[in-house]
Amino acid sequence: DSGVTQTPKHLITATGQRVTLRCSPRSGDLSVYWYQQSLDQGLQFLIQYYNGEERAKGNILERFSAQQFPDLHSELNLSSLELGDSALYFCASSRGGNQPQHFGDGTRLSIL
Amino acid sequence: ELKVEQNPLFLSMQEGKNYTIYCNYSTTSDRLYWYRQDPGKSLESLFVLLSNGAVKQEGRLMASLDTKARLSTLHITAAVHDLSATYFCAVAGGTSYGKLTFGQGTILTVHP
């Protein structure tokens, strides 16, 4: 158990819909990262937050947004969903610096 | 843009044999991580390599880093079935210090 909690574990929805994925980092970790894992793109970095502020951005689509709240949990919002958004979405957290990122179990998103 | 390439992408080994997975990256970085992922599961941190010449060992796995060659290796000694998994290397840096760029992953299958 990495200590990073993601909910829900599975989401099935339709094209055009909007969903919210939630992540609670390990106790004491200020940094939260979001990744997308798919068969064709592999593991792709989406966005990082540190103590409530956006710190780094990857190839995150404009339809996607995220935030980190004062209690350090984070949410990833995906809107106007397309079939190609079907993937496993991971949240990771770390204490920063050189410490490894610890990954949650992921949310598997299926778009029908 | 930082690129990370692993080879081989698929590795079928017999129990008891040795093999090496290679991870090449395209731009200067002094932080490299190895992760393991079991099918449908999260990523587990294996090693953190922070300097040129760093070597870390855990059980039958040994990882090393050559920053001048931009190369890391993950050596498997006397493979056992429990090592069957997908192994990823990830490099920190590029345009954002906290961002990890992952290799494609090496799917390792160990046969009796």
Short mmCIF file of C-alpha atoms in Angstrom, two decimals, chain B residues 2-66:
data_model
loop_
_atom_site.label_atom_id
_atom_site.label_comp_id
_atom_site.label_asym_id
_atom_site.label_seq_id
_atom_site.Cartn_x
_atom_site.Cartn_y
_atom_site.Cartn_z
CA LEU B 2 13.39 14.70 -23.03
CA LYS B 3 12.98 11.24 -24.54
CA VAL B 4 13.47 7.97 -22.70
CA GLU B 5 13.90 4.68 -24.50
CA GLN B 6 14.03 1.22 -23.03
CA ASN B 7 15.15 -1.99 -24.61
CA PRO B 8 14.18 -4.64 -24.96
CA LEU B 9 10.44 -3.98 -24.80
CA PHE B 10 9.70 -7.66 -24.34
CA LEU B 11 11.90 -10.10 -22.47
CA SER B 12 11.21 -13.77 -22.01
CA MET B 13 13.64 -15.42 -19.63
CA GLN B 14 14.17 -18.80 -18.13
CA GLU B 15 14.37 -19.11 -14.40
CA GLY B 16 17.93 -18.96 -13.20
CA LYS B 17 19.23 -16.86 -16.09
CA ASN B 18 20.68 -13.36 -16.03
CA TYR B 19 19.68 -10.43 -18.21
CA THR B 20 19.90 -6.66 -18.46
CA ILE B 21 17.32 -4.02 -19.35
CA TYR B 22 18.68 -0.79 -20.81
CA CYS B 23 17.32 2.71 -20.41
CA ASN B 24 18.66 5.54 -22.58
CA TYR B 25 17.63 9.16 -22.25
CA SER B 26 18.20 12.14 -24.48
CA THR B 27 19.07 15.12 -22.27
CA THR B 28 21.12 15.71 -19.15
CA SER B 29 19.55 14.52 -15.91
CA ASP B 30 20.91 13.40 -12.57
CA ARG B 31 17.77 11.67 -11.31
CA LEU B 32 16.56 8.36 -12.61
CA TYR B 33 13.99 6.03 -11.13
CA TRP B 34 13.03 2.42 -11.73
CA TYR B 35 9.49 1.22 -11.16
CA ARG B 36 7.76 -2.13 -11.33
CA GLN B 37 4.15 -2.62 -12.43
CA ASP B 38 2.18 -5.85 -12.15
CA PRO B 39 -0.72 -6.30 -14.60
CA GLY B 40 -3.62 -4.00 -13.75
CA LYS B 41 -1.81 -2.69 -10.70
CA SER B 42 -0.06 0.44 -9.54
CA LEU B 43 3.61 1.33 -9.96
CA GLU B 44 6.00 0.34 -7.21
CA SER B 45 9.22 2.30 -6.69
CA LEU B 46 12.30 0.08 -6.95
CA PHE B 47 15.36 2.31 -7.14
CA VAL B 48 16.35 5.96 -7.04
CA LEU B 49 19.64 6.78 -8.79
CA LEU B 50 20.96 10.27 -8.17
CA SER B 51 24.51 10.53 -9.40
CA ASN B 52 26.94 9.29 -12.00
CA GLY B 53 28.14 5.82 -11.08
CA ALA B 54 25.31 5.19 -8.63
CA VAL B 55 24.56 1.53 -8.07
CA LYS B 56 21.68 0.16 -6.04
CA GLN B 57 20.82 -3.48 -5.34
CA GLU B 58 17.76 -5.17 -3.91
CA GLY B 59 17.54 -8.93 -4.01
CA ARG B 60 18.02 -10.17 -7.57
CA LEU B 61 17.81 -6.68 -9.09
CA MET B 62 20.66 -4.22 -9.48
CA ALA B 63 20.38 -0.80 -11.08
CA SER B 64 23.16 1.53 -12.20
CA LEU B 65 23.44 4.99 -13.70
CA ASP B 66 25.97 6.48 -16.12
#
